[in-house]
Amino acid sequence: MVKHQPLQVYERQLCLSCLTGIYGCRWKRYQRSHDDTTKWELLWSLILLFTFCLLLFWCYFWLEAHNDYNEFNWLLYNRSGAWSDSTVPILATTAAGFTYIAFLMVLALCHVAVGQQLNLHWLHKIAVIVALLTTVAGLIAVNQVWGQEWDVVPISLQATGPFLHIGALAAVTALSWVVAGQVARAEKTRVQVVVLLLYFGVLLGLYLVPLSITSPCIMERSELKPRPDVIGHQGAPMLAPENTLMSFQRALQMNVTGLEADVTISVDGVPFLMRDSTLRRTTDVEKVFPDRHAEDASFFNWTDLRQLNAGQWFLEDDPFWTVHTLSEGEKREMANQSVCSLEQLLALAAPRNRTVVFRLRRPPAGHPCHHSWINDTLETVRSARVPLSLVMWTPDEDRDQVRRMAPELLQTSLRKQSPQALHQQGVSRLLLRYNLASTQDVREFSQSNVSLALHTVNEPWLYSVLWCSGVPAVSSDAPHVLKKLLGPVWLLRPAEYCLIWVSADLVSFAVVIGIFIFQKFRMSGMRSYNPEQIMLKAAGRRSSQDVNIMKEKLIFSGPPQ
């Protein structure tokens, strides 16, 4: 009996050389191997896969957190005392790390597809560990500094869930080419069964995922509520310096239904608009009063505050990358903005019949108005000669006294409470962060005649989800963006979504079965060829080309018959 070792034809294979060279620095033909991947390299492949999934989640989180970038920067400013756009380096490193890890994942899948042994180079292994540790450190840091932002993930899934499902289904369906090849090449039945069970288990899970997808945007169009009113938070701070008259004027140009501001009280009892506890970020206090730049803003009197420029910082820092869109006249007007008082804001809103909601910060201990801050602010509101029915009063302190003195005020709470508790306090309005009110909460408050407004909503996808949920009003830093929406970003009837879901599953299943059948036929066909025929056909095809082809001799082994 004569045993044959297959005759092989070696050619220059640029694509395969690049795959094995970039992934494992195996550039030569004799360095490549079709042997099974070692357990150690298999462990590194699992680490690479875990790092890829973690970075994928990290990227998704920061993409959806775009709504709150300004909040994040302001949070870090309060901790460090220095203002900077901290999201830029985070996004840059995240994009670079994810691109690199995704590239390695593609190379690994290509190795599996062509039957090459996985052998990740040690430099790549170090980079994978660095990416993994950096991402884990970032997750821990966000959890400690900005833990409430995790709520954006389940909320964003209401807007992106159906599309993520289609994308994941397409990716896993395409992966069937690699899986089918592995099953066809595997010599052990046990390996084939394990691979098939894992793959089709994941595929079946994806087919059934829509059963758990809930989105308010999957509804009948006739059930869609009117679009939520938009309240300009600090005016239009992306177009003009926050809490200035110019900012509120720009917001009114966007036809907002209300204005929201942050209020503190000066040392001589004048309520003025200022979000920070100090004046360093949004004024030129370091230039005008260099010895008092770190002092609490409430310890300045109104005369001193009027000397400060509250607009030049916006032109210099360009916090929202919008200065280039301004005309020269707008820049000159912006450079002359000063600190705005609550009375000026009320006077601006009243002729246009716009509501005003403000958050009042209590002056620190030792301030002349530390105990009279509620009465001082209420007196300013009452003396402003504006309809009190346009003012949303938010402080909880002495609310009963305020109701007696000014019953026309719109009593508004900043704390989530039951509708019954709100009615007992005489509160008819509720202003909450968008993550604190579920669709069920919105329905309960609506049925209890409690008007709900959510802040801070800047992204169209979030505004659309809240619109479909029936939220009556939102507070926004970007009224110019939200006002452009004529309807939710997407809206599907349940029947339409069911049709899309079932169709995608059927197409995916048909493609997967087709790929498995093709791969089985392809692999069995390759195994049925006689080695000598492969050699002769290849030689005949290439005889006229000027290429370097090295042919191995057919080796006969075993005793002659």
PDB file of N, CA and C in Angstrom, residues 293-352:
ATOM      1  N   HIS A 293     -10.880  86.936  43.405  1.00  0.00           N
ATOM      2  CA  HIS A 293     -11.363  86.035  42.355  1.00  0.00           C
ATOM      3  C   HIS A 293     -11.876  84.702  42.900  1.00  0.00           C
ATOM      4  N   ALA A 294     -11.357  84.263  44.065  1.00  0.00           N
ATOM      5  CA  ALA A 294     -11.801  82.988  44.626  1.00  0.00           C
ATOM      6  C   ALA A 294     -12.929  83.152  45.625  1.00  0.00           C
ATOM      7  N   GLU A 295     -13.382  84.375  45.829  1.00  0.00           N
ATOM      8  CA  GLU A 295     -14.424  84.654  46.813  1.00  0.00           C
ATOM      9  C   GLU A 295     -15.784  84.225  46.272  1.00  0.00           C
ATOM     10  N   ASP A 296     -16.668  83.813  47.181  1.00  0.00           N
ATOM     11  CA  ASP A 296     -18.013  83.411  46.775  1.00  0.00           C
ATOM     12  C   ASP A 296     -18.709  84.581  46.079  1.00  0.00           C
ATOM     13  N   ALA A 297     -19.425  84.259  44.989  1.00  0.00           N
ATOM     14  CA  ALA A 297     -20.071  85.314  44.194  1.00  0.00           C
ATOM     15  C   ALA A 297     -21.069  86.113  45.009  1.00  0.00           C
ATOM     16  N   SER A 298     -21.692  85.510  45.985  1.00  0.00           N
ATOM     17  CA  SER A 298     -22.717  86.208  46.762  1.00  0.00           C
ATOM     18  C   SER A 298     -22.142  87.272  47.689  1.00  0.00           C
ATOM     19  N   PHE A 299     -20.836  87.298  47.890  1.00  0.00           N
ATOM     20  CA  PHE A 299     -20.221  88.306  48.755  1.00  0.00           C
ATOM     21  C   PHE A 299     -19.835  89.573  47.990  1.00  0.00           C
ATOM     22  N   PHE A 300     -20.197  89.644  46.715  1.00  0.00           N
ATOM     23  CA  PHE A 300     -20.025  90.873  45.930  1.00  0.00           C
ATOM     24  C   PHE A 300     -21.322  91.672  45.995  1.00  0.00           C
ATOM     25  N   ASN A 301     -21.212  93.000  46.008  1.00  0.00           N
ATOM     26  CA  ASN A 301     -22.426  93.805  45.929  1.00  0.00           C
ATOM     27  C   ASN A 301     -22.786  94.043  44.468  1.00  0.00           C
ATOM     28  N   TRP A 302     -24.004  94.545  44.253  1.00  0.00           N
ATOM     29  CA  TRP A 302     -24.493  94.676  42.883  1.00  0.00           C
ATOM     30  C   TRP A 302     -23.685  95.685  42.081  1.00  0.00           C
ATOM     31  N   THR A 303     -23.171  96.715  42.726  1.00  0.00           N
ATOM     32  CA  THR A 303     -22.341  97.704  42.027  1.00  0.00           C
ATOM     33  C   THR A 303     -21.076  97.063  41.490  1.00  0.00           C
ATOM     34  N   ASP A 304     -20.445  96.228  42.302  1.00  0.00           N
ATOM     35  CA  ASP A 304     -19.227  95.530  41.852  1.00  0.00           C
ATOM     36  C   ASP A 304     -19.555  94.542  40.743  1.00  0.00           C
ATOM     37  N   LEU A 305     -20.652  93.848  40.881  1.00  0.00           N
ATOM     38  CA  LEU A 305     -21.027  92.856  39.876  1.00  0.00           C
ATOM     39  C   LEU A 305     -21.274  93.502  38.516  1.00  0.00           C
ATOM     40  N   ARG A 306     -21.824  94.707  38.506  1.00  0.00           N
ATOM     41  CA  ARG A 306     -22.108  95.388  37.252  1.00  0.00           C
ATOM     42  C   ARG A 306     -20.840  95.809  36.520  1.00  0.00           C
ATOM     43  N   GLN A 307     -19.724  95.833  37.222  1.00  0.00           N
ATOM     44  CA  GLN A 307     -18.453  96.214  36.589  1.00  0.00           C
ATOM     45  C   GLN A 307     -17.829  95.045  35.812  1.00  0.00           C
ATOM     46  N   LEU A 308     -18.320  93.860  36.025  1.00  0.00           N
ATOM     47  CA  LEU A 308     -17.698  92.667  35.431  1.00  0.00           C
ATOM     48  C   LEU A 308     -18.231  92.410  34.024  1.00  0.00           C
ATOM     49  N   ASN A 309     -17.346  91.903  33.189  1.00  0.00           N
ATOM     50  CA  ASN A 309     -17.727  91.504  31.838  1.00  0.00           C
ATOM     51  C   ASN A 309     -18.108  90.016  31.880  1.00  0.00           C
ATOM     52  N   ALA A 310     -19.307  89.696  31.407  1.00  0.00           N
ATOM     53  CA  ALA A 310     -19.795  88.316  31.474  1.00  0.00           C
ATOM     54  C   ALA A 310     -19.895  87.662  30.099  1.00  0.00           C
ATOM     55  N   GLY A 311     -19.248  88.233  29.086  1.00  0.00           N
ATOM     56  CA  GLY A 311     -19.337  87.668  27.751  1.00  0.00           C
ATOM     57  C   GLY A 311     -18.019  87.365  27.081  1.00  0.00           C
ATOM     58  N   GLN A 312     -16.957  88.046  27.485  1.00  0.00           N
ATOM     59  CA  GLN A 312     -15.668  87.866  26.823  1.00  0.00           C
ATOM     60  C   GLN A 312     -15.152  86.436  26.964  1.00  0.00           C
ATOM     61  N   TRP A 313     -15.451  85.811  28.103  1.00  0.00           N
ATOM     62  CA  TRP A 313     -14.966  84.446  28.334  1.00  0.00           C
ATOM     63  C   TRP A 313     -15.506  83.475  27.280  1.00  0.00           C
ATOM     64  N   PHE A 314     -16.732  83.719  26.816  1.00  0.00           N
ATOM     65  CA  PHE A 314     -17.349  82.836  25.826  1.00  0.00           C
ATOM     66  C   PHE A 314     -16.590  82.897  24.506  1.00  0.00           C
ATOM     67  N   LEU A 315     -16.177  84.099  24.119  1.00  0.00           N
ATOM     68  CA  LEU A 315     -15.416  84.248  22.877  1.00  0.00           C
ATOM     69  C   LEU A 315     -14.047  83.603  22.990  1.00  0.00           C
ATOM     70  N   GLU A 316     -13.444  83.661  24.167  1.00  0.00           N
ATOM     71  CA  GLU A 316     -12.098  83.114  24.354  1.00  0.00           C
ATOM     72  C   GLU A 316     -12.106  81.597  24.506  1.00  0.00           C
ATOM     73  N   ASP A 317     -13.030  81.062  25.307  1.00  0.00           N
ATOM     74  CA  ASP A 317     -13.040  79.617  25.578  1.00  0.00           C
ATOM     75  C   ASP A 317     -13.803  78.819  24.525  1.00  0.00           C
ATOM     76  N   ASP A 318     -14.781  79.466  23.872  1.00  0.00           N
ATOM     77  CA  ASP A 318     -15.609  78.786  22.871  1.00  0.00           C
ATOM     78  C   ASP A 318     -16.068  77.411  23.380  1.00  0.00           C
ATOM     79  N   PRO A 319     -16.826  77.375  24.477  1.00  0.00           N
ATOM     80  CA  PRO A 319     -17.131  76.100  25.142  1.00  0.00           C
ATOM     81  C   PRO A 319     -17.937  75.123  24.306  1.00  0.00           C
ATOM     82  N   PHE A 320     -18.673  75.606  23.326  1.00  0.00           N
ATOM     83  CA  PHE A 320     -19.501  74.711  22.514  1.00  0.00           C
ATOM     84  C   PHE A 320     -19.098  74.726  21.041  1.00  0.00           C
ATOM     85  N   TRP A 321     -17.941  75.285  20.732  1.00  0.00           N
ATOM     86  CA  TRP A 321     -17.414  75.293  19.364  1.00  0.00           C
ATOM     87  C   TRP A 321     -18.397  75.999  18.421  1.00  0.00           C
ATOM     88  N   THR A 322     -18.992  77.092  18.874  1.00  0.00           N
ATOM     89  CA  THR A 322     -19.992  77.782  18.058  1.00  0.00           C
ATOM     90  C   THR A 322     -19.613  79.217  17.727  1.00  0.00           C
ATOM     91  N   VAL A 323     -18.496  79.706  18.224  1.00  0.00           N
ATOM     92  CA  VAL A 323     -18.114  81.108  18.013  1.00  0.00           C
ATOM     93  C   VAL A 323     -17.926  81.393  16.521  1.00  0.00           C
ATOM     94  N   HIS A 324     -17.446  80.413  15.757  1.00  0.00           N
ATOM     95  CA  HIS A 324     -17.204  80.639  14.328  1.00  0.00           C
ATOM     96  C   HIS A 324     -18.501  80.896  13.559  1.00  0.00           C
ATOM     97  N   THR A 325     -19.646  80.563  14.148  1.00  0.00           N
ATOM     98  CA  THR A 325     -20.925  80.786  13.468  1.00  0.00           C
ATOM     99  C   THR A 325     -21.474  82.188  13.709  1.00  0.00           C
ATOM    100  N   LEU A 326     -20.819  82.971  14.571  1.00  0.00           N
ATOM    101  CA  LEU A 326     -21.324  84.296  14.926  1.00  0.00           C
ATOM    102  C   LEU A 326     -20.811  85.358  13.956  1.00  0.00           C
ATOM    103  N   SER A 327     -21.623  86.355  13.743  1.00  0.00           N
ATOM    104  CA  SER A 327     -21.197  87.485  12.924  1.00  0.00           C
ATOM    105  C   SER A 327     -20.346  88.439  13.765  1.00  0.00           C
ATOM    106  N   GLU A 328     -19.695  89.386  13.120  1.00  0.00           N
ATOM    107  CA  GLU A 328     -18.871  90.336  13.856  1.00  0.00           C
ATOM    108  C   GLU A 328     -19.720  91.193  14.788  1.00  0.00           C
ATOM    109  N   GLY A 329     -20.916  91.546  14.351  1.00  0.00           N
ATOM    110  CA  GLY A 329     -21.798  92.327  15.208  1.00  0.00           C
ATOM    111  C   GLY A 329     -22.206  91.553  16.452  1.00  0.00           C
ATOM    112  N   GLU A 330     -22.483  90.273  16.289  1.00  0.00           N
ATOM    113  CA  GLU A 330     -22.851  89.431  17.433  1.00  0.00           C
ATOM    114  C   GLU A 330     -21.683  89.272  18.395  1.00  0.00           C
ATOM    115  N   LYS A 331     -20.484  89.189  17.860  1.00  0.00           N
ATOM    116  CA  LYS A 331     -19.312  89.072  18.724  1.00  0.00           C
ATOM    117  C   LYS A 331     -19.103  90.345  19.540  1.00  0.00           C
ATOM    118  N   ARG A 332     -19.308  91.496  18.905  1.00  0.00           N
ATOM    119  CA  ARG A 332     -19.164  92.759  19.645  1.00  0.00           C
ATOM    120  C   ARG A 332     -20.223  92.865  20.737  1.00  0.00           C
ATOM    121  N   GLU A 333     -21.447  92.477  20.403  1.00  0.00           N
ATOM    122  CA  GLU A 333     -22.510  92.506  21.413  1.00  0.00           C
ATOM    123  C   GLU A 333     -22.200  91.537  22.548  1.00  0.00           C
ATOM    124  N   MET A 334     -21.682  90.393  22.205  1.00  0.00           N
ATOM    125  CA  MET A 334     -21.361  89.391  23.209  1.00  0.00           C
ATOM    126  C   MET A 334     -20.250  89.870  24.135  1.00  0.00           C
ATOM    127  N   ALA A 335     -19.272  90.555  23.588  1.00  0.00           N
ATOM    128  CA  ALA A 335     -18.135  91.022  24.387  1.00  0.00           C
ATOM    129  C   ALA A 335     -18.531  92.087  25.395  1.00  0.00           C
ATOM    130  N   ASN A 336     -19.736  92.651  25.266  1.00  0.00           N
ATOM    131  CA  ASN A 336     -20.183  93.712  26.174  1.00  0.00           C
ATOM    132  C   ASN A 336     -21.254  93.242  27.150  1.00  0.00           C
ATOM    133  N   GLN A 337     -21.468  91.939  27.267  1.00  0.00           N
ATOM    134  CA  GLN A 337     -22.472  91.425  28.188  1.00  0.00           C
ATOM    135  C   GLN A 337     -22.007  91.563  29.636  1.00  0.00           C
ATOM    136  N   SER A 338     -22.967  91.850  30.509  1.00  0.00           N
ATOM    137  CA  SER A 338     -22.670  91.991  31.938  1.00  0.00           C
ATOM    138  C   SER A 338     -23.514  91.010  32.737  1.00  0.00           C
ATOM    139  N   VAL A 339     -23.280  90.943  34.043  1.00  0.00           N
ATOM    140  CA  VAL A 339     -24.047  90.063  34.910  1.00  0.00           C
ATOM    141  C   VAL A 339     -25.505  90.518  34.910  1.00  0.00           C
ATOM    142  N   CYS A 340     -26.420  89.572  34.794  1.00  0.00           N
ATOM    143  CA  CYS A 340     -27.841  89.870  34.685  1.00  0.00           C
ATOM    144  C   CYS A 340     -28.531  89.642  36.032  1.00  0.00           C
ATOM    145  N   SER A 341     -29.469  90.489  36.373  1.00  0.00           N
ATOM    146  CA  SER A 341     -30.229  90.339  37.612  1.00  0.00           C
ATOM    147  C   SER A 341     -31.520  89.580  37.338  1.00  0.00           C
ATOM    148  N   LEU A 342     -32.113  89.033  38.395  1.00  0.00           N
ATOM    149  CA  LEU A 342     -33.386  88.341  38.253  1.00  0.00           C
ATOM    150  C   LEU A 342     -34.475  89.303  37.777  1.00  0.00           C
ATOM    151  N   GLU A 343     -34.441  90.512  38.242  1.00  0.00           N
ATOM    152  CA  GLU A 343     -35.438  91.505  37.844  1.00  0.00           C
ATOM    153  C   GLU A 343     -35.362  91.776  36.340  1.00  0.00           C
ATOM    154  N   GLN A 344     -34.149  91.830  35.774  1.00  0.00           N
ATOM    155  CA  GLN A 344     -33.995  92.048  34.335  1.00  0.00           C
ATOM    156  C   GLN A 344     -34.552  90.871  33.542  1.00  0.00           C
ATOM    157  N   LEU A 345     -34.335  89.668  34.051  1.00  0.00           N
ATOM    158  CA  LEU A 345     -34.860  88.483  33.371  1.00  0.00           C
ATOM    159  C   LEU A 345     -36.386  88.491  33.370  1.00  0.00           C
ATOM    160  N   LEU A 346     -36.992  88.824  34.506  1.00  0.00           N
ATOM    161  CA  LEU A 346     -38.451  88.873  34.586  1.00  0.00           C
ATOM    162  C   LEU A 346     -39.014  89.937  33.646  1.00  0.00           C
ATOM    163  N   ALA A 347     -38.345  91.071  33.585  1.00  0.00           N
ATOM    164  CA  ALA A 347     -38.805  92.142  32.704  1.00  0.00           C
ATOM    165  C   ALA A 347     -38.703  91.748  31.234  1.00  0.00           C
ATOM    166  N   LEU A 348     -37.736  90.912  30.903  1.00  0.00           N
ATOM    167  CA  LEU A 348     -37.572  90.458  29.524  1.00  0.00           C
ATOM    168  C   LEU A 348     -38.639  89.442  29.142  1.00  0.00           C
ATOM    169  N   ALA A 349     -39.009  88.562  30.086  1.00  0.00           N
ATOM    170  CA  ALA A 349     -39.933  87.479  29.775  1.00  0.00           C
ATOM    171  C   ALA A 349     -41.393  87.916  29.806  1.00  0.00           C
ATOM    172  N   ALA A 350     -41.722  88.878  30.674  1.00  0.00           N
ATOM    173  CA  ALA A 350     -43.121  89.239  30.878  1.00  0.00           C
ATOM    174  C   ALA A 350     -43.831  89.737  29.619  1.00  0.00           C
ATOM    175  N   PRO A 351     -43.266  90.667  28.838  1.00  0.00           N
ATOM    176  CA  PRO A 351     -43.986  91.150  27.644  1.00  0.00           C
ATOM    177  C   PRO A 351     -44.252  90.058  26.621  1.00  0.00           C
ATOM    178  N   ARG A 352     -43.471  89.010  26.643  1.00  0.00           N
ATOM    179  CA  ARG A 352     -43.636  87.918  25.677  1.00  0.00           C
ATOM    180  C   ARG A 352     -44.452  86.765  26.257  1.00  0.00           C
TER     181      ARG A 352
END
